[in-house]
Amino acid sequence: MSGSVSSEVRAEPNLTPLLDIVFQLITFFMMVINFSKDAYDARVRLPVAGSAKPVDASPHDDRLVLNLDRDGRLLVPGEVPQGTEEAINWIKQQARLTRINLEFAGKKLKAGEALPTTLVIRADKGTPYSQFFRIVTACQAEGFQKFALKAMNSEG
């Protein structure tokens, strides 16, 4: 009796389901990736500070980015630049939304307790100090106490 090579049992895996799962995982991670650069406005020319360094923070930290142009107006993506009064109203709205999100997450803030959100302020190097001060004061009045000021560490 002679055996033929063609009668061997061959097991070839079907890779289609595996490729489908890999594609779905790639799609999922592309959807949930944090595009934090979207909040940065290219019209803002940051001041230069020799000691500027990146902020050490967890990716789970709650952040709100404020872009101030050289006239001290708030630059909100997709909207016209907002003057001081509109900016203060926008900050109040963001503080209200932060409180609602915290309550929804089951975290109750005590009266006068600071909001856990870090405000990242990107002020143009030509922003008048009086406008900058009014924005920071409005943020503090609404309960924001954590601030990060952005600057460049060299001309670029």
PDB file of C-alpha atoms in Angstrom:
ATOM      1  CA  MET A   1       0.000   0.000   0.000  1.00  0.00           C
ATOM      2  CA  SER A   2       1.332   3.257  -0.930  1.00  0.00           C
ATOM      3  CA  GLY A   3       0.177   6.533   0.535  1.00  0.00           C
ATOM      4  CA  SER A   4      -0.211   9.658  -1.457  1.00  0.00           C
ATOM      5  CA  VAL A   5       0.729  13.142  -0.343  1.00  0.00           C
ATOM      6  CA  SER A   6      -2.665  14.486  -1.369  1.00  0.00           C
ATOM      7  CA  SER A   7      -4.520  12.445   1.258  1.00  0.00           C
ATOM      8  CA  GLU A   8      -2.908  14.338   4.179  1.00  0.00           C
ATOM      9  CA  VAL A   9      -5.176  16.340   6.414  1.00  0.00           C
ATOM     10  CA  ARG A  10      -4.222  19.996   6.261  1.00  0.00           C
ATOM     11  CA  ALA A  11      -5.539  22.571   8.673  1.00  0.00           C
ATOM     12  CA  GLU A  12      -5.349  26.150   7.444  1.00  0.00           C
ATOM     13  CA  PRO A  13      -6.814  28.732   9.814  1.00  0.00           C
ATOM     14  CA  ASN A  14      -9.382  31.178   8.555  1.00  0.00           C
ATOM     15  CA  LEU A  15      -7.871  34.619   9.244  1.00  0.00           C
ATOM     16  CA  THR A  16     -10.911  36.663   8.237  1.00  0.00           C
ATOM     17  CA  PRO A  17     -12.471  36.844  11.756  1.00  0.00           C
ATOM     18  CA  LEU A  18      -9.095  37.737  13.264  1.00  0.00           C
ATOM     19  CA  LEU A  19      -8.538  40.528  10.744  1.00  0.00           C
ATOM     20  CA  ASP A  20     -12.076  41.774  11.364  1.00  0.00           C
ATOM     21  CA  ILE A  21     -11.440  42.030  15.120  1.00  0.00           C
ATOM     22  CA  VAL A  22      -8.106  43.793  14.577  1.00  0.00           C
ATOM     23  CA  PHE A  23      -9.779  46.289  12.250  1.00  0.00           C
ATOM     24  CA  GLN A  24     -12.533  46.939  14.811  1.00  0.00           C
ATOM     25  CA  LEU A  25      -9.957  47.500  17.571  1.00  0.00           C
ATOM     26  CA  ILE A  26      -8.033  49.956  15.413  1.00  0.00           C
ATOM     27  CA  THR A  27     -11.277  51.784  14.630  1.00  0.00           C
ATOM     28  CA  PHE A  28     -12.221  51.882  18.322  1.00  0.00           C
ATOM     29  CA  PHE A  29      -8.872  53.335  19.395  1.00  0.00           C
ATOM     30  CA  MET A  30      -8.974  55.925  16.616  1.00  0.00           C
ATOM     31  CA  MET A  31     -12.403  57.027  17.852  1.00  0.00           C
ATOM     32  CA  VAL A  32     -11.405  57.392  21.516  1.00  0.00           C
ATOM     33  CA  ILE A  33      -7.955  58.898  21.036  1.00  0.00           C
ATOM     34  CA  ASN A  34      -7.561  62.291  22.689  1.00  0.00           C
ATOM     35  CA  PHE A  35      -7.001  65.014  20.136  1.00  0.00           C
ATOM     36  CA  SER A  36      -6.023  67.606  22.745  1.00  0.00           C
ATOM     37  CA  LYS A  37      -4.204  69.704  20.160  1.00  0.00           C
ATOM     38  CA  ASP A  38      -7.651  70.708  18.809  1.00  0.00           C
ATOM     39  CA  ALA A  39      -8.026  73.120  21.735  1.00  0.00           C
ATOM     40  CA  TYR A  40      -4.851  75.016  20.849  1.00  0.00           C
ATOM     41  CA  ASP A  41      -5.336  78.026  18.603  1.00  0.00           C
ATOM     42  CA  ALA A  42      -2.510  78.773  16.180  1.00  0.00           C
ATOM     43  CA  ARG A  43      -3.310  82.517  16.242  1.00  0.00           C
ATOM     44  CA  VAL A  44      -1.928  82.749  19.786  1.00  0.00           C
ATOM     45  CA  ARG A  45       1.784  83.636  19.851  1.00  0.00           C
ATOM     46  CA  LEU A  46       2.994  82.399  23.211  1.00  0.00           C
ATOM     47  CA  PRO A  47       5.483  84.397  25.263  1.00  0.00           C
ATOM     48  CA  VAL A  48       9.006  83.031  25.654  1.00  0.00           C
ATOM     49  CA  ALA A  49      10.187  81.940  29.091  1.00  0.00           C
ATOM     50  CA  GLY A  50      13.538  80.225  29.610  1.00  0.00           C
ATOM     51  CA  SER A  51      12.135  78.064  32.398  1.00  0.00           C
ATOM     52  CA  ALA A  52       9.066  76.865  30.478  1.00  0.00           C
ATOM     53  CA  LYS A  53       8.510  73.117  30.747  1.00  0.00           C
ATOM     54  CA  PRO A  54       5.664  70.692  30.063  1.00  0.00           C
ATOM     55  CA  VAL A  55       3.059  70.265  32.778  1.00  0.00           C
ATOM     56  CA  ASP A  56       3.253  66.897  34.520  1.00  0.00           C
ATOM     57  CA  ALA A  57      -0.278  65.576  34.565  1.00  0.00           C
ATOM     58  CA  SER A  58      -2.227  62.389  34.244  1.00  0.00           C
ATOM     59  CA  PRO A  59      -4.108  61.842  30.976  1.00  0.00           C
ATOM     60  CA  HIS A  60      -7.258  61.499  33.103  1.00  0.00           C
ATOM     61  CA  ASP A  61      -6.999  65.042  34.487  1.00  0.00           C
ATOM     62  CA  ASP A  62      -9.871  67.317  33.579  1.00  0.00           C
ATOM     63  CA  ARG A  63      -8.539  70.290  31.613  1.00  0.00           C
ATOM     64  CA  LEU A  64     -10.065  73.350  30.041  1.00  0.00           C
ATOM     65  CA  VAL A  65      -7.944  75.332  27.575  1.00  0.00           C
ATOM     66  CA  LEU A  66      -8.442  79.099  27.305  1.00  0.00           C
ATOM     67  CA  ASN A  67      -6.854  80.858  24.323  1.00  0.00           C
ATOM     68  CA  LEU A  68      -6.528  84.646  24.622  1.00  0.00           C
ATOM     69  CA  ASP A  69      -5.575  86.681  21.573  1.00  0.00           C
ATOM     70  CA  ARG A  70      -3.411  89.804  21.627  1.00  0.00           C
ATOM     71  CA  ASP A  71      -6.446  91.979  22.360  1.00  0.00           C
ATOM     72  CA  GLY A  72      -7.441  89.836  25.362  1.00  0.00           C
ATOM     73  CA  ARG A  73     -10.424  88.247  23.615  1.00  0.00           C
ATOM     74  CA  LEU A  74     -11.254  84.599  24.275  1.00  0.00           C
ATOM     75  CA  LEU A  75     -10.842  82.364  21.225  1.00  0.00           C
ATOM     76  CA  VAL A  76     -13.422  79.585  21.319  1.00  0.00           C
ATOM     77  CA  PRO A  77     -13.089  77.039  18.476  1.00  0.00           C
ATOM     78  CA  GLY A  78     -15.806  77.552  15.864  1.00  0.00           C
ATOM     79  CA  GLU A  79     -16.935  80.928  17.236  1.00  0.00           C
ATOM     80  CA  VAL A  80     -15.974  84.566  16.773  1.00  0.00           C
ATOM     81  CA  PRO A  81     -13.502  85.967  19.331  1.00  0.00           C
ATOM     82  CA  GLN A  82     -15.354  86.865  22.520  1.00  0.00           C
ATOM     83  CA  GLY A  83     -14.873  90.107  24.442  1.00  0.00           C
ATOM     84  CA  THR A  84     -14.355  90.174  28.193  1.00  0.00           C
ATOM     85  CA  GLU A  85     -18.034  90.036  29.204  1.00  0.00           C
ATOM     86  CA  GLU A  86     -18.817  87.201  26.780  1.00  0.00           C
ATOM     87  CA  ALA A  87     -15.697  85.374  27.969  1.00  0.00           C
ATOM     88  CA  ILE A  88     -16.797  85.700  31.612  1.00  0.00           C
ATOM     89  CA  ASN A  89     -20.241  84.306  30.703  1.00  0.00           C
ATOM     90  CA  TRP A  90     -18.567  81.426  28.822  1.00  0.00           C
ATOM     91  CA  ILE A  91     -16.408  80.673  31.892  1.00  0.00           C
ATOM     92  CA  LYS A  92     -19.545  80.654  34.092  1.00  0.00           C
ATOM     93  CA  GLN A  93     -21.171  78.214  31.679  1.00  0.00           C
ATOM     94  CA  GLN A  94     -18.109  75.940  31.739  1.00  0.00           C
ATOM     95  CA  ALA A  95     -18.070  75.974  35.557  1.00  0.00           C
ATOM     96  CA  ARG A  96     -21.771  75.035  35.590  1.00  0.00           C
ATOM     97  CA  LEU A  97     -21.129  72.190  33.141  1.00  0.00           C
ATOM     98  CA  THR A  98     -18.208  70.959  35.247  1.00  0.00           C
ATOM     99  CA  ARG A  99     -20.419  70.870  38.361  1.00  0.00           C
ATOM    100  CA  ILE A 100     -23.154  68.995  36.468  1.00  0.00           C
ATOM    101  CA  ASN A 101     -20.606  66.447  35.204  1.00  0.00           C
ATOM    102  CA  LEU A 102     -19.249  65.953  38.721  1.00  0.00           C
ATOM    103  CA  GLU A 103     -22.747  65.418  40.125  1.00  0.00           C
ATOM    104  CA  PHE A 104     -23.516  62.980  37.324  1.00  0.00           C
ATOM    105  CA  ALA A 105     -20.321  61.085  38.227  1.00  0.00           C
ATOM    106  CA  GLY A 106     -21.471  60.932  41.845  1.00  0.00           C
ATOM    107  CA  LYS A 107     -19.012  63.488  43.225  1.00  0.00           C
ATOM    108  CA  LYS A 108     -20.645  66.141  45.353  1.00  0.00           C
ATOM    109  CA  LEU A 109     -18.758  69.396  45.876  1.00  0.00           C
ATOM    110  CA  LYS A 110     -19.104  71.205  49.169  1.00  0.00           C
ATOM    111  CA  ALA A 111     -20.026  74.889  49.191  1.00  0.00           C
ATOM    112  CA  GLY A 112     -16.958  76.928  48.289  1.00  0.00           C
ATOM    113  CA  GLU A 113     -14.926  73.878  47.284  1.00  0.00           C
ATOM    114  CA  ALA A 114     -12.642  74.357  44.295  1.00  0.00           C
ATOM    115  CA  LEU A 115     -13.395  72.662  41.005  1.00  0.00           C
ATOM    116  CA  PRO A 116     -10.913  69.878  40.126  1.00  0.00           C
ATOM    117  CA  THR A 117     -10.512  71.149  36.557  1.00  0.00           C
ATOM    118  CA  THR A 118      -7.138  72.577  35.552  1.00  0.00           C
ATOM    119  CA  LEU A 119      -7.371  75.711  33.417  1.00  0.00           C
ATOM    120  CA  VAL A 120      -4.642  75.858  30.790  1.00  0.00           C
ATOM    121  CA  ILE A 121      -4.295  79.511  29.824  1.00  0.00           C
ATOM    122  CA  ARG A 122      -2.607  80.252  26.511  1.00  0.00           C
ATOM    123  CA  ALA A 123      -2.348  84.023  26.382  1.00  0.00           C
ATOM    124  CA  ASP A 124      -0.730  85.789  23.450  1.00  0.00           C
ATOM    125  CA  LYS A 125       2.455  87.626  24.343  1.00  0.00           C
ATOM    126  CA  GLY A 126       0.696  90.892  23.421  1.00  0.00           C
ATOM    127  CA  THR A 127      -2.326  90.328  25.688  1.00  0.00           C
ATOM    128  CA  PRO A 128      -2.822  93.293  28.039  1.00  0.00           C
ATOM    129  CA  TYR A 129      -2.266  92.300  31.661  1.00  0.00           C
ATOM    130  CA  SER A 130      -5.572  93.928  32.708  1.00  0.00           C
ATOM    131  CA  GLN A 131      -7.533  91.608  30.380  1.00  0.00           C
ATOM    132  CA  PHE A 132      -5.559  88.575  31.528  1.00  0.00           C
ATOM    133  CA  PHE A 133      -6.181  89.502  35.171  1.00  0.00           C
ATOM    134  CA  ARG A 134      -9.952  89.912  34.604  1.00  0.00           C
ATOM    135  CA  ILE A 135     -10.162  86.452  33.007  1.00  0.00           C
ATOM    136  CA  VAL A 136      -8.180  84.803  35.829  1.00  0.00           C
ATOM    137  CA  THR A 137     -10.259  86.621  38.468  1.00  0.00           C
ATOM    138  CA  ALA A 138     -13.483  85.472  36.760  1.00  0.00           C
ATOM    139  CA  CYS A 139     -12.192  81.885  36.730  1.00  0.00           C
ATOM    140  CA  GLN A 140     -11.354  82.045  40.434  1.00  0.00           C
ATOM    141  CA  ALA A 141     -14.792  83.513  41.210  1.00  0.00           C
ATOM    142  CA  GLU A 142     -16.395  80.484  39.533  1.00  0.00           C
ATOM    143  CA  GLY A 143     -14.368  78.002  41.591  1.00  0.00           C
ATOM    144  CA  PHE A 144     -11.435  77.234  39.310  1.00  0.00           C
ATOM    145  CA  GLN A 145      -8.260  77.160  41.399  1.00  0.00           C
ATOM    146  CA  LYS A 146      -5.780  75.113  39.348  1.00  0.00           C
ATOM    147  CA  PHE A 147      -4.019  77.027  36.585  1.00  0.00           C
ATOM    148  CA  ALA A 148      -1.315  76.193  34.059  1.00  0.00           C
ATOM    149  CA  LEU A 149       0.148  79.055  32.037  1.00  0.00           C
ATOM    150  CA  LYS A 150       1.619  78.129  28.676  1.00  0.00           C
ATOM    151  CA  ALA A 151       4.816  79.635  27.296  1.00  0.00           C
ATOM    152  CA  MET A 152       7.520  78.636  24.842  1.00  0.00           C
ATOM    153  CA  ASN A 153      11.011  77.824  26.078  1.00  0.00           C
ATOM    154  CA  SER A 154      12.710  79.267  22.979  1.00  0.00           C
ATOM    155  CA  GLU A 155      11.862  81.320  19.920  1.00  0.00           C
ATOM    156  CA  GLY A 156      10.400  78.979  17.350  1.00  0.00           C
TER     157      GLY A 156
END
